[in-house]
Short mmCIF file of C-alpha atoms and ligand atoms in Angstrom, two decimals:
data_model
loop_
_atom_site.label_atom_id
_atom_site.label_comp_id
_atom_site.label_asym_id
_atom_site.label_seq_id
_atom_site.Cartn_x
_atom_site.Cartn_y
_atom_site.Cartn_z
CA MET A 1 -6.53 21.96 32.55
CA GLU A 2 -5.76 18.78 34.47
CA THR A 3 -3.47 16.28 32.77
CA GLU A 4 -4.80 12.73 32.45
CA GLU A 5 -2.01 10.18 32.84
CA PHE A 6 -1.79 6.90 30.92
CA ASP A 7 0.73 4.09 30.66
CA LEU A 8 0.45 4.26 26.86
CA LEU A 9 -0.78 7.17 24.77
CA VAL A 10 -1.25 6.45 21.06
CA VAL A 11 -1.51 9.49 18.80
CA GLY A 12 -3.27 8.50 15.56
CA GLY A 13 -5.05 5.18 15.29
CA GLY A 14 -3.18 3.61 12.39
CA LYS A 15 -2.41 -0.09 12.03
CA ALA A 16 0.52 -0.15 14.46
CA GLY A 17 -0.97 2.15 17.07
CA LYS A 18 -4.41 0.60 17.28
CA SER A 19 -3.00 -2.95 17.47
CA LEU A 20 -0.66 -1.97 20.28
CA ALA A 21 -3.34 0.00 22.11
CA MET A 22 -5.74 -2.96 22.08
CA ASP A 23 -3.10 -5.45 23.27
CA LEU A 24 -1.77 -3.35 26.11
CA ALA A 25 -5.23 -2.26 27.26
CA ALA A 26 -6.38 -5.90 27.26
CA ALA A 27 -3.30 -6.73 29.33
CA GLY A 28 -4.46 -4.27 31.97
CA GLN A 29 -2.48 -1.15 31.16
CA ARG A 30 -4.09 2.30 31.16
CA VAL A 31 -4.21 3.16 27.44
CA ALA A 32 -5.62 6.12 25.53
CA MET A 33 -5.73 6.29 21.74
CA VAL A 34 -6.43 9.61 20.05
CA GLU A 35 -7.98 9.42 16.60
CA ARG A 36 -9.27 12.40 14.67
CA GLY A 37 -12.05 10.53 12.91
CA MET A 38 -11.13 7.49 10.84
CA ILE A 39 -11.88 4.57 13.14
CA GLY A 40 -9.48 1.86 11.99
CA GLY A 41 -7.16 4.25 10.15
CA THR A 42 -6.36 4.97 6.52
CA CYS A 43 -6.23 1.39 5.22
CA ILE A 44 -9.77 0.48 6.16
CA ASN A 45 -11.41 3.82 5.46
CA VAL A 46 -9.80 5.29 2.36
CA ALA A 47 -7.04 3.05 1.05
CA CYS A 48 -6.43 -0.71 0.77
CA ILE A 49 -9.88 -1.98 1.69
CA PRO A 50 -12.13 0.31 -0.40
CA THR A 51 -9.80 0.28 -3.41
CA LYS A 52 -9.41 -3.48 -3.46
CA THR A 53 -13.18 -3.84 -3.12
CA LEU A 54 -13.54 -1.70 -6.26
CA VAL A 55 -10.76 -3.58 -8.06
CA ASN A 56 -12.69 -6.79 -7.42
CA SER A 57 -15.77 -5.33 -9.14
CA ALA A 58 -13.68 -4.14 -12.09
CA ARG A 59 -12.25 -7.63 -12.51
CA LEU A 60 -15.69 -9.18 -12.32
CA LEU A 61 -16.82 -6.80 -15.03
CA ALA A 62 -13.85 -7.74 -17.22
CA LEU A 63 -14.60 -11.42 -16.72
CA THR A 64 -18.32 -11.02 -17.33
CA ARG A 65 -17.54 -9.33 -20.65
CA ARG A 66 -15.75 -12.57 -21.55
CA ALA A 67 -18.58 -14.79 -20.27
CA ALA A 68 -19.30 -16.33 -23.69
CA GLU A 69 -15.66 -17.50 -23.89
CA PHE A 70 -16.27 -19.49 -20.69
CA GLY A 71 -19.47 -21.01 -22.02
CA ILE A 72 -21.83 -18.74 -20.13
CA THR A 73 -24.62 -16.73 -21.71
CA VAL A 74 -25.21 -13.35 -20.12
CA PRO A 75 -28.14 -11.41 -21.52
CA GLY A 76 -27.36 -7.79 -22.45
CA SER A 77 -24.00 -6.16 -21.90
CA PRO A 78 -22.60 -5.94 -18.37
CA ALA A 79 -22.25 -2.42 -17.00
CA ILE A 80 -21.23 -0.61 -13.84
CA ASP A 81 -23.96 0.48 -11.44
CA LEU A 82 -21.95 3.08 -9.56
CA ASP A 83 -24.49 3.52 -6.76
CA ARG A 84 -24.44 -0.18 -5.94
CA LEU A 85 -20.70 -0.33 -6.33
CA ARG A 86 -20.34 2.51 -3.82
CA ASP A 87 -22.90 0.91 -1.50
CA ARG A 88 -21.00 -2.38 -1.50
CA LYS A 89 -17.69 -0.63 -0.88
CA GLN A 90 -19.29 1.35 1.94
CA ASP A 91 -20.77 -1.83 3.36
CA VAL A 92 -17.38 -3.57 3.40
CA VAL A 93 -15.76 -0.50 4.97
CA GLY A 94 -18.64 0.13 7.39
CA THR A 95 -18.65 -3.47 8.65
CA MET A 96 -14.91 -3.35 9.29
CA VAL A 97 -15.09 0.06 10.98
CA ALA A 98 -17.90 -1.14 13.25
CA GLY A 99 -15.89 -4.26 14.11
CA GLN A 100 -12.87 -2.14 14.94
CA ARG A 101 -14.82 0.21 17.19
CA LYS A 102 -16.20 -2.80 19.06
CA SER A 103 -12.73 -4.31 19.49
CA PHE A 104 -11.30 -0.98 20.65
CA LEU A 105 -13.93 -0.64 23.35
CA ALA A 106 -13.78 -4.33 24.34
CA SER A 107 -10.02 -4.04 24.89
CA GLY A 108 -10.59 -1.50 27.66
CA MET A 109 -8.67 1.33 25.97
CA GLU A 110 -9.96 4.86 26.11
CA LEU A 111 -10.77 5.95 22.56
CA VAL A 112 -10.47 9.73 22.41
CA ILE A 113 -11.95 11.24 19.28
CA GLY A 114 -10.30 14.54 18.38
CA GLU A 115 -7.25 16.22 16.93
CA ALA A 116 -4.07 15.78 18.98
CA ARG A 117 -1.31 18.34 19.23
CA PHE A 118 1.83 18.00 21.35
CA THR A 119 2.29 20.72 23.96
CA GLY A 120 5.25 19.26 25.87
CA PRO A 121 7.24 16.08 26.49
CA ARG A 122 4.95 13.04 26.09
CA THR A 123 1.89 15.30 26.37
CA VAL A 124 -0.85 16.25 23.92
CA VAL A 125 -3.90 18.46 23.96
CA VAL A 126 -6.85 16.90 22.16
CA THR A 127 -9.58 19.08 20.71
CA ASP A 128 -12.84 17.50 19.60
CA ASP A 129 -15.39 18.80 17.07
CA ALA A 130 -17.27 20.67 19.77
CA GLY A 131 -14.06 22.47 20.78
CA THR A 132 -13.74 20.57 24.08
CA ARG A 133 -10.13 20.09 25.08
CA ARG A 134 -8.35 17.45 27.16
CA THR A 135 -4.71 17.12 28.11
CA LEU A 136 -3.31 13.61 28.02
CA SER A 137 0.13 12.29 28.75
CA GLY A 138 1.71 8.85 28.60
CA THR A 139 4.67 7.09 30.17
CA ASN A 140 5.14 5.84 26.62
CA VAL A 141 3.77 7.66 23.59
CA VAL A 142 3.43 6.25 20.07
CA VAL A 143 3.02 8.57 17.07
CA ASN A 144 1.13 6.80 14.26
CA THR A 145 -0.51 9.61 12.33
CA GLY A 146 0.09 8.28 8.80
CA MET A 147 0.21 10.19 5.55
CA VAL A 148 -2.23 12.03 3.28
CA PRO A 149 -2.21 12.60 -0.50
CA GLN A 150 0.22 15.23 -1.66
CA VAL A 151 -0.84 17.89 -4.16
CA PRO A 152 2.33 19.19 -5.86
CA ASP A 153 2.98 22.84 -6.67
CA ILE A 154 2.00 22.80 -10.32
CA ASP A 155 0.61 26.03 -11.74
CA GLY A 156 -3.22 25.95 -11.56
CA LEU A 157 -3.43 22.45 -10.07
CA ARG A 158 -4.98 23.34 -6.71
CA ALA A 159 -7.40 25.77 -8.34
CA ALA A 160 -8.48 22.95 -10.66
CA ASP A 161 -9.70 21.08 -7.54
CA PRO A 162 -8.12 17.73 -8.46
CA LEU A 163 -9.37 14.41 -7.18
CA THR A 164 -7.17 12.50 -4.75
CA SER A 165 -7.16 8.80 -3.87
CA THR A 166 -9.52 9.75 -1.04
CA SER A 167 -12.03 12.03 -2.78
CA ILE A 168 -12.32 9.83 -5.87
CA LEU A 169 -13.86 7.11 -3.69
CA ALA A 170 -16.94 9.28 -3.14
CA LEU A 171 -17.57 10.26 -6.78
CA ALA A 172 -21.27 10.43 -7.70
CA ALA A 173 -20.62 9.53 -11.33
CA LEU A 174 -17.73 8.09 -13.31
CA PRO A 175 -16.06 10.75 -15.48
CA GLU A 176 -16.04 10.02 -19.19
CA SER A 177 -12.26 10.53 -19.13
CA ILE A 178 -9.56 11.19 -16.55
CA ALA A 179 -5.94 12.31 -16.47
CA ILE A 180 -3.93 10.64 -13.72
CA LEU A 181 -0.86 12.52 -12.56
CA GLY A 182 1.65 9.94 -11.37
CA GLY A 183 2.51 6.41 -12.47
CA GLY A 184 3.32 4.87 -9.10
CA TYR A 185 1.29 2.04 -7.63
CA ILE A 186 -1.72 4.13 -6.62
CA GLY A 187 -1.92 5.80 -10.05
CA CYS A 188 -1.58 2.45 -11.83
CA GLU A 189 -4.23 0.74 -9.67
CA PHE A 190 -6.77 3.49 -10.34
CA ALA A 191 -5.85 3.58 -14.04
CA SER A 192 -6.42 -0.15 -14.35
CA MET A 193 -9.78 -0.29 -12.57
CA LEU A 194 -11.16 2.90 -14.16
CA ALA A 195 -10.17 1.80 -17.66
CA ILE A 196 -11.92 -1.54 -17.18
CA MET A 197 -14.97 0.40 -15.98
CA GLY A 198 -15.01 2.29 -19.28
CA VAL A 199 -13.28 5.54 -18.34
CA LYS A 200 -10.81 6.87 -20.91
CA VAL A 201 -7.61 7.11 -18.84
CA THR A 202 -4.35 8.93 -19.51
CA ILE A 203 -1.45 8.45 -17.09
CA ILE A 204 1.01 11.33 -17.04
CA GLN A 205 4.29 10.07 -15.63
CA ARG A 206 7.28 12.35 -15.26
CA GLY A 207 9.85 9.53 -15.15
CA PRO A 208 10.80 7.22 -18.01
CA ALA A 209 8.69 4.26 -16.76
CA LEU A 210 5.64 3.37 -14.69
CA LEU A 211 6.32 1.82 -11.27
CA PRO A 212 9.87 3.21 -11.10
CA ARG A 213 11.04 0.66 -8.49
CA GLU A 214 10.52 -2.21 -10.92
CA ASP A 215 12.87 -3.65 -13.53
CA ALA A 216 12.39 -2.16 -17.00
CA ASP A 217 10.93 -5.39 -18.43
CA VAL A 218 8.42 -5.74 -15.57
CA SER A 219 7.37 -2.14 -15.79
CA ALA A 220 7.02 -2.49 -19.58
CA ALA A 221 4.78 -5.53 -19.07
CA VAL A 222 2.58 -3.53 -16.64
CA THR A 223 2.44 -0.69 -19.17
CA ALA A 224 1.45 -3.11 -21.94
CA ALA A 225 -1.33 -4.60 -19.76
CA LEU A 226 -2.70 -1.13 -19.01
CA GLU A 227 -2.53 -0.16 -22.68
CA ALA A 228 -4.37 -3.34 -23.62
CA ASP A 229 -7.21 -2.09 -21.42
CA GLY A 230 -7.20 1.23 -23.27
CA VAL A 231 -5.03 3.34 -20.94
CA SER A 232 -2.93 5.93 -22.69
CA VAL A 233 0.49 6.14 -21.00
CA ARG A 234 2.57 9.31 -21.37
CA LEU A 235 6.10 8.68 -20.09
CA GLY A 236 8.76 11.35 -19.55
CA ALA A 237 5.88 13.80 -19.42
CA ALA A 238 6.19 16.66 -16.93
CA ALA A 239 3.00 18.59 -16.19
CA VAL A 240 3.73 22.32 -16.09
CA SER A 241 0.23 23.76 -15.66
CA VAL A 242 -3.36 22.69 -15.19
CA ALA A 243 -6.59 24.53 -15.97
CA ARG A 244 -10.22 23.53 -15.51
CA ASN A 245 -12.66 25.24 -17.88
CA ASN A 246 -16.21 24.37 -18.89
CA GLY A 247 -16.09 20.82 -17.57
CA THR A 248 -12.69 19.99 -19.06
CA VAL A 249 -9.31 19.79 -17.39
CA ALA A 250 -6.34 20.65 -19.57
CA VAL A 251 -2.88 19.52 -18.44
CA SER A 252 -0.07 21.27 -20.29
CA LEU A 253 3.11 19.24 -20.56
CA ALA A 254 6.72 20.41 -20.82
CA ASP A 255 6.95 19.15 -24.43
CA GLY A 256 4.25 21.64 -25.47
CA THR A 257 1.44 19.10 -25.80
CA THR A 258 -1.77 19.09 -23.75
CA VAL A 259 -3.77 16.24 -22.22
CA GLU A 260 -7.48 17.00 -21.93
CA ALA A 261 -9.89 15.04 -19.74
CA ALA A 262 -13.14 15.46 -17.86
CA ASP A 263 -11.32 15.19 -14.52
CA ILE A 264 -7.90 14.83 -12.96
CA LEU A 265 -6.58 12.53 -10.22
CA VAL A 266 -3.39 13.44 -8.39
CA ALA A 267 -1.35 10.39 -7.40
CA VAL A 268 2.19 11.67 -7.10
CA GLY A 269 2.88 10.57 -3.55
CA ARG A 270 1.84 11.07 0.04
CA GLU A 271 3.06 13.44 2.74
CA PRO A 272 3.47 12.69 6.44
CA VAL A 273 0.90 14.08 8.89
CA THR A 274 3.33 15.98 11.11
CA GLY A 275 2.94 19.62 10.10
CA ALA A 276 0.37 20.59 12.74
CA LEU A 277 1.33 18.00 15.36
CA GLY A 278 3.58 20.30 17.38
CA LEU A 279 6.23 17.60 17.69
CA GLU A 280 8.92 20.19 18.41
CA ALA A 281 7.23 20.81 21.78
CA ALA A 282 7.81 17.15 22.59
CA GLY A 283 11.46 17.19 21.52
CA VAL A 284 10.75 14.92 18.54
CA GLU A 285 12.86 15.65 15.47
CA LEU A 286 11.60 15.46 11.91
CA SER A 287 13.51 14.63 8.73
CA ALA A 288 13.74 17.10 5.84
CA LYS A 289 10.70 15.37 4.33
CA GLY A 290 8.69 15.86 7.54
CA LEU A 291 8.89 12.21 8.63
CA VAL A 292 9.38 11.47 12.32
CA THR A 293 13.03 10.54 12.79
CA VAL A 294 13.32 7.07 14.33
CA ASP A 295 16.12 4.61 14.89
CA GLU A 296 15.91 0.95 13.92
CA PHE A 297 14.02 0.26 17.18
CA LEU A 298 11.34 2.88 16.32
CA ARG A 299 12.55 5.24 19.07
CA THR A 300 12.23 8.93 18.27
CA THR A 301 14.67 11.54 19.52
CA ALA A 302 12.54 12.10 22.65
CA GLU A 303 12.69 9.74 25.62
CA GLY A 304 9.56 7.58 25.84
CA VAL A 305 8.23 8.66 22.44
CA TRP A 306 8.08 6.10 19.65
CA ALA A 307 6.75 6.28 16.09
CA ALA A 308 5.43 3.72 13.62
CA GLY A 309 3.92 3.26 10.19
CA ASP A 310 4.04 5.66 7.26
CA VAL A 311 4.82 8.70 9.42
CA ALA A 312 7.97 7.01 10.72
CA GLY A 313 9.25 6.32 7.21
CA SER A 314 8.41 2.60 7.32
CA PRO A 315 7.60 1.12 3.89
CA GLN A 316 4.21 2.60 3.00
CA PHE A 317 2.11 -0.54 3.45
CA THR A 318 -0.34 -1.68 6.06
CA HIS A 319 1.60 -4.88 6.65
CA ALA A 320 4.77 -2.87 7.38
CA SER A 321 2.90 -0.84 9.97
CA TRP A 322 1.53 -4.06 11.44
CA ASN A 323 5.06 -5.37 11.74
CA ASP A 324 6.06 -2.10 13.42
CA TYR A 325 3.44 -2.92 16.05
CA ARG A 326 5.14 -6.24 16.83
CA ILE A 327 8.48 -4.49 17.13
CA LEU A 328 7.03 -1.79 19.39
CA LYS A 329 5.28 -4.33 21.57
CA ALA A 330 8.52 -6.24 22.09
CA ASN A 331 10.52 -3.08 22.71
CA LEU A 332 8.08 -1.54 25.17
CA ALA A 333 8.19 -4.77 27.17
CA ALA A 334 11.97 -5.09 27.04
CA GLY A 335 13.66 -4.67 30.38
CA PRO A 336 17.03 -2.96 30.93
CA GLY A 337 19.81 -4.77 29.13
CA THR A 338 17.44 -6.69 26.86
CA GLN A 339 18.23 -6.60 23.14
CA LEU A 340 15.59 -4.49 21.37
CA ARG A 341 13.84 -5.72 18.26
CA SER A 342 14.88 -4.00 15.04
CA THR A 343 13.29 -3.02 11.74
CA ARG A 344 16.58 -3.70 9.98
CA ASP A 345 16.72 -6.27 7.15
CA ARG A 346 13.07 -7.19 7.26
CA LEU A 347 11.64 -8.70 4.12
CA VAL A 348 8.64 -6.54 3.15
CA PRO A 349 6.68 -7.81 0.15
CA TYR A 350 4.18 -5.68 -1.72
CA CYS A 351 1.50 -6.04 -4.34
CA VAL A 352 0.16 -3.72 -7.01
CA PHE A 353 -3.47 -4.51 -7.70
CA THR A 354 -3.59 -3.68 -11.37
CA THR A 355 -5.16 -6.35 -13.59
CA PRO A 356 -3.17 -8.54 -13.82
CA GLU A 357 -1.53 -7.84 -10.48
CA LEU A 358 2.11 -7.58 -9.49
CA GLY A 359 3.51 -9.34 -6.44
CA ARG A 360 6.99 -8.41 -5.44
CA VAL A 361 9.41 -9.56 -2.72
CA GLY A 362 13.14 -9.13 -2.23
CA PHE A 363 15.44 -7.68 -4.85
CA SER A 364 14.55 -6.83 -8.40
CA GLU A 365 17.23 -7.74 -10.93
CA GLU A 366 18.46 -4.14 -11.07
CA GLU A 367 18.61 -3.86 -7.28
CA ALA A 368 20.49 -7.15 -6.95
CA ARG A 369 23.04 -6.16 -9.59
CA ALA A 370 23.42 -2.71 -8.01
CA THR A 371 24.49 -4.33 -4.74
CA GLY A 372 27.22 -6.16 -6.64
CA LEU A 373 25.64 -9.60 -6.40
CA GLU A 374 26.25 -12.11 -9.19
CA VAL A 375 22.84 -13.22 -10.33
CA ARG A 376 21.01 -15.67 -12.53
CA VAL A 377 17.64 -14.52 -13.83
CA ALA A 378 14.54 -16.58 -14.63
CA ARG A 379 11.80 -15.18 -16.88
CA MET A 380 8.60 -16.96 -17.79
CA PRO A 381 5.33 -15.99 -19.45
CA VAL A 382 2.35 -16.66 -17.19
CA SER A 383 0.75 -18.54 -20.09
CA ALA A 384 3.15 -21.42 -19.29
CA ILE A 385 1.25 -22.17 -16.05
CA PRO A 386 -1.51 -24.81 -16.39
CA ARG A 387 -3.78 -23.03 -13.89
CA ALA A 388 -3.54 -19.82 -15.94
CA ARG A 389 -4.96 -21.83 -18.86
CA THR A 390 -7.87 -23.27 -16.87
CA VAL A 391 -8.94 -19.83 -15.64
CA GLY A 392 -8.23 -18.09 -18.92
CA GLN A 393 -5.83 -15.57 -17.36
CA LEU A 394 -2.75 -15.81 -19.57
CA ASP A 395 -1.36 -12.29 -19.29
CA GLY A 396 1.78 -11.51 -17.37
CA LEU A 397 5.41 -12.19 -16.76
CA TRP A 398 7.09 -13.94 -13.84
CA LYS A 399 10.66 -13.15 -13.03
CA ALA A 400 13.08 -14.42 -10.37
CA VAL A 401 16.60 -13.54 -9.35
CA VAL A 402 18.88 -16.08 -7.65
CA GLU A 403 22.42 -15.67 -6.45
CA ARG A 404 24.97 -17.45 -8.59
CA GLY A 405 26.97 -19.87 -6.51
CA THR A 406 24.80 -19.96 -3.37
CA ASP A 407 21.48 -20.61 -5.22
CA ARG A 408 19.79 -18.29 -2.71
CA ILE A 409 16.53 -16.74 -3.92
CA LEU A 410 17.11 -13.00 -3.95
CA GLY A 411 13.69 -11.89 -5.09
CA VAL A 412 10.81 -12.29 -7.48
CA SER A 413 8.50 -10.01 -9.46
CA LEU A 414 5.34 -11.89 -10.35
CA LEU A 415 2.97 -10.11 -12.73
CA GLY A 416 -0.10 -12.25 -13.36
CA HIS A 417 -3.27 -13.79 -12.00
CA GLU A 418 -3.29 -14.25 -8.18
CA SER A 419 0.33 -13.13 -7.87
CA SER A 420 -0.53 -11.41 -4.60
CA GLU A 421 -1.16 -14.87 -3.12
CA VAL A 422 1.79 -16.65 -4.73
CA ILE A 423 4.24 -14.05 -3.48
CA ALA A 424 3.83 -15.29 0.10
CA VAL A 425 5.08 -18.74 -0.96
CA VAL A 426 8.33 -17.25 -2.22
CA GLN A 427 8.59 -15.00 0.82
CA MET A 428 8.38 -18.04 3.12
CA ALA A 429 11.03 -19.85 1.09
CA MET A 430 13.27 -16.80 1.39
CA LEU A 431 12.64 -16.48 5.13
CA GLY A 432 13.44 -20.17 5.54
CA GLY A 433 16.66 -19.71 3.57
CA LEU A 434 15.69 -22.33 0.97
CA ALA A 435 17.78 -22.72 -2.16
CA TYR A 436 15.73 -22.27 -5.32
CA GLN A 437 16.03 -26.02 -6.04
CA GLN A 438 14.08 -26.82 -2.86
CA LEU A 439 11.17 -24.73 -4.07
CA ARG A 440 11.50 -26.14 -7.58
CA ASP A 441 11.53 -29.74 -6.38
CA ALA A 442 8.84 -29.51 -3.67
CA VAL A 443 5.50 -31.23 -4.25
CA ILE A 444 3.14 -28.31 -4.93
CA ALA A 445 -0.54 -28.98 -5.53
CA HIS A 446 -1.68 -29.06 -9.15
CA PRO A 447 -3.17 -27.10 -10.83
CA THR A 448 -2.41 -23.94 -8.82
CA MET A 449 -0.69 -20.69 -9.72
CA ALA A 450 1.93 -21.44 -7.02
CA GLU A 451 2.89 -24.56 -8.95
CA GLY A 452 4.18 -22.16 -11.61
CA LEU A 453 7.16 -21.50 -9.32
CA GLN A 454 8.46 -24.97 -10.14
CA LEU A 455 8.48 -24.04 -13.81
CA LEU A 456 9.98 -20.61 -13.19
CA PHE A 457 12.99 -22.13 -11.41
CA SER A 458 13.39 -24.95 -13.95
CA ASP A 459 16.13 -25.12 -16.57
CA ALA A 460 13.60 -24.06 -19.18
CA PHE A 461 13.36 -20.55 -17.74
CA LEU A 462 16.33 -20.00 -15.39
CA GLU A 463 19.42 -18.87 -17.27
CA GLN A 464 22.55 -20.96 -16.70
C1 FAD B 1 -5.29 4.45 -2.42
C2 FAD B 1 -4.37 3.66 -1.52
C3 FAD B 1 -4.32 2.30 -1.63
C4 FAD B 1 -3.49 1.57 -0.79
N1 FAD B 1 -3.46 0.21 -0.93
C5 FAD B 1 -2.68 -0.53 -0.12
C6 FAD B 1 -2.67 -1.94 -0.21
O1 FAD B 1 -3.37 -2.53 -1.03
N2 FAD B 1 -1.90 -2.64 0.65
C7 FAD B 1 -1.12 -2.02 1.59
O2 FAD B 1 -0.44 -2.68 2.35
N3 FAD B 1 -1.09 -0.66 1.68
C8 FAD B 1 -1.86 0.09 0.86
N4 FAD B 1 -1.86 1.45 1.00
C9 FAD B 1 -0.98 2.08 2.00
C10 FAD B 1 -1.60 1.95 3.40
O3 FAD B 1 -2.90 2.45 3.37
C11 FAD B 1 -0.77 2.72 4.41
O4 FAD B 1 0.58 2.34 4.31
C12 FAD B 1 -1.25 2.42 5.83
O5 FAD B 1 -2.61 2.72 5.97
C13 FAD B 1 -0.42 3.23 6.83
O6 FAD B 1 -0.91 3.01 8.12
P1 FAD B 1 -0.31 3.76 9.35
O7 FAD B 1 -0.27 2.77 10.46
O8 FAD B 1 0.93 4.48 9.01
O9 FAD B 1 -1.38 4.89 9.73
P2 FAD B 1 -2.79 5.28 9.15
O10 FAD B 1 -3.63 4.09 8.91
O11 FAD B 1 -2.56 6.24 8.05
O12 FAD B 1 -3.45 6.00 10.39
C14 FAD B 1 -3.12 7.26 10.83
C15 FAD B 1 -4.30 7.76 11.64
O13 FAD B 1 -3.91 8.90 12.38
C16 FAD B 1 -5.00 9.78 12.43
N5 FAD B 1 -4.45 11.11 12.75
C17 FAD B 1 -3.62 11.85 11.99
N6 FAD B 1 -3.29 12.98 12.62
C18 FAD B 1 -3.95 12.96 13.80
C19 FAD B 1 -4.03 13.87 14.90
N7 FAD B 1 -3.35 15.02 14.91
N8 FAD B 1 -4.80 13.53 15.94
C20 FAD B 1 -5.49 12.37 15.96
N9 FAD B 1 -5.45 11.49 14.96
C21 FAD B 1 -4.69 11.77 13.89
C22 FAD B 1 -5.64 9.66 11.07
O14 FAD B 1 -7.00 10.06 11.09
C23 FAD B 1 -5.48 8.18 10.78
O15 FAD B 1 -6.60 7.43 11.14
C24 FAD B 1 -2.69 2.22 0.17
C25 FAD B 1 -2.73 3.61 0.30
C26 FAD B 1 -3.57 4.33 -0.54
C27 FAD B 1 -3.61 5.82 -0.38
#
């Protein structure tokens, strides 16, 4: 089989890879991108975009239930029409996928649909659905194959055919009840939206708290918000076996109790897509967890092979993968002796789209203290913010950590309405190296949620 040569070969069309492929192809390079089926990658097809579309509907439902409170009469009781919900989600996804395909082709890249497997240095064989094979090689190769849901080895779990974050998106009907294994951000987001939609949800979380990366008070506030929507939260609960019988799933826990539900969703983490990639043939080393080993410049252990996104161990967010693309683009263009761009010390915010939502950037209080920093902490109920009053969204807790002495903002955890938007304001202040007083004393438009930052950093809420 003849080998087709490219300047850049992208294996897996995730956020980093597709962005790089389009740019370099548009700049005149010979570029091939191999994608096994999801045009646009995980985010658009089965992750951020469809889930946040559904979260939006759940929130609208919650608000419509409160219509009378806002002076609006809605005849009858609002309910979910799952077919239309799915159609809308599919429409949002489909429009974005079609736009991506168009952009891919317009860039001049060669989009190769099929499964790639490395057979040698910087070389893959791609097999399409019809079994046709092509051999492609690149002067530079980028691995961006992402991650997929992990199903842990729990007795009976696989046989019980659990839902994953992917398969649940195609459900024909909402289950009457569901057990969610895992209390990380994916488990919490599904718990929140399903509970609002009327599903009886139980989260089974092995650790002592939901969202284990968060401070105990923030995680407790998220737990309380979920419970207020009817979610039952089982903490310190290890599932030891699962059985599906007569339309019921029974999850036996280590403490001898059982959680029963009509279905089960597994949300205990994601595993890198490297197992069948044949990376050893390309001289690319993997970590013990199966991630592609990269240095801070996203170089793998093989000359000319780079990796990006989830599979390279970057923070598991689309925006982190997008930043990897910028780093790769700079590093591929760097001439000899030029300083390469690094992933080190980048400030990566994230949001958890429960209702209310959590926006987080920088250190939590626990993380800051663990690094030995002397901190001052600000805590404020969201109900203190005028905008929260006008929109009737009073739930939540805002928290900030500043360094004692330097007044540097070390991080914030904002749980409340529109926190995913406000977080960018703090991130910019942190990137600009502002002292908290500069944010506190700036003129911020009223009445906005961002204005709440001025209160958060005021003497009323920031400890001395
Ligand atoms: C339910 C859920 C919700 C999420 N919500 C958010 C959110 O709100 N915000 C956020 O920032 N992040 C969110 N994430 C995380 C985010 O989706 C990922 O971090 C992001 O998609 C990772 O992108 P990536 O560039 O690593 O690659 P991916 O987008 O995962 O792309 C990898 C691509 O490689 C392809 N591929 C794999 N193997 C091969 C092969 N052998 N040959 C050819 N092609 C191959 C795959 O088909 C896939 O298209 C969510 C994830 C999940 C599961």
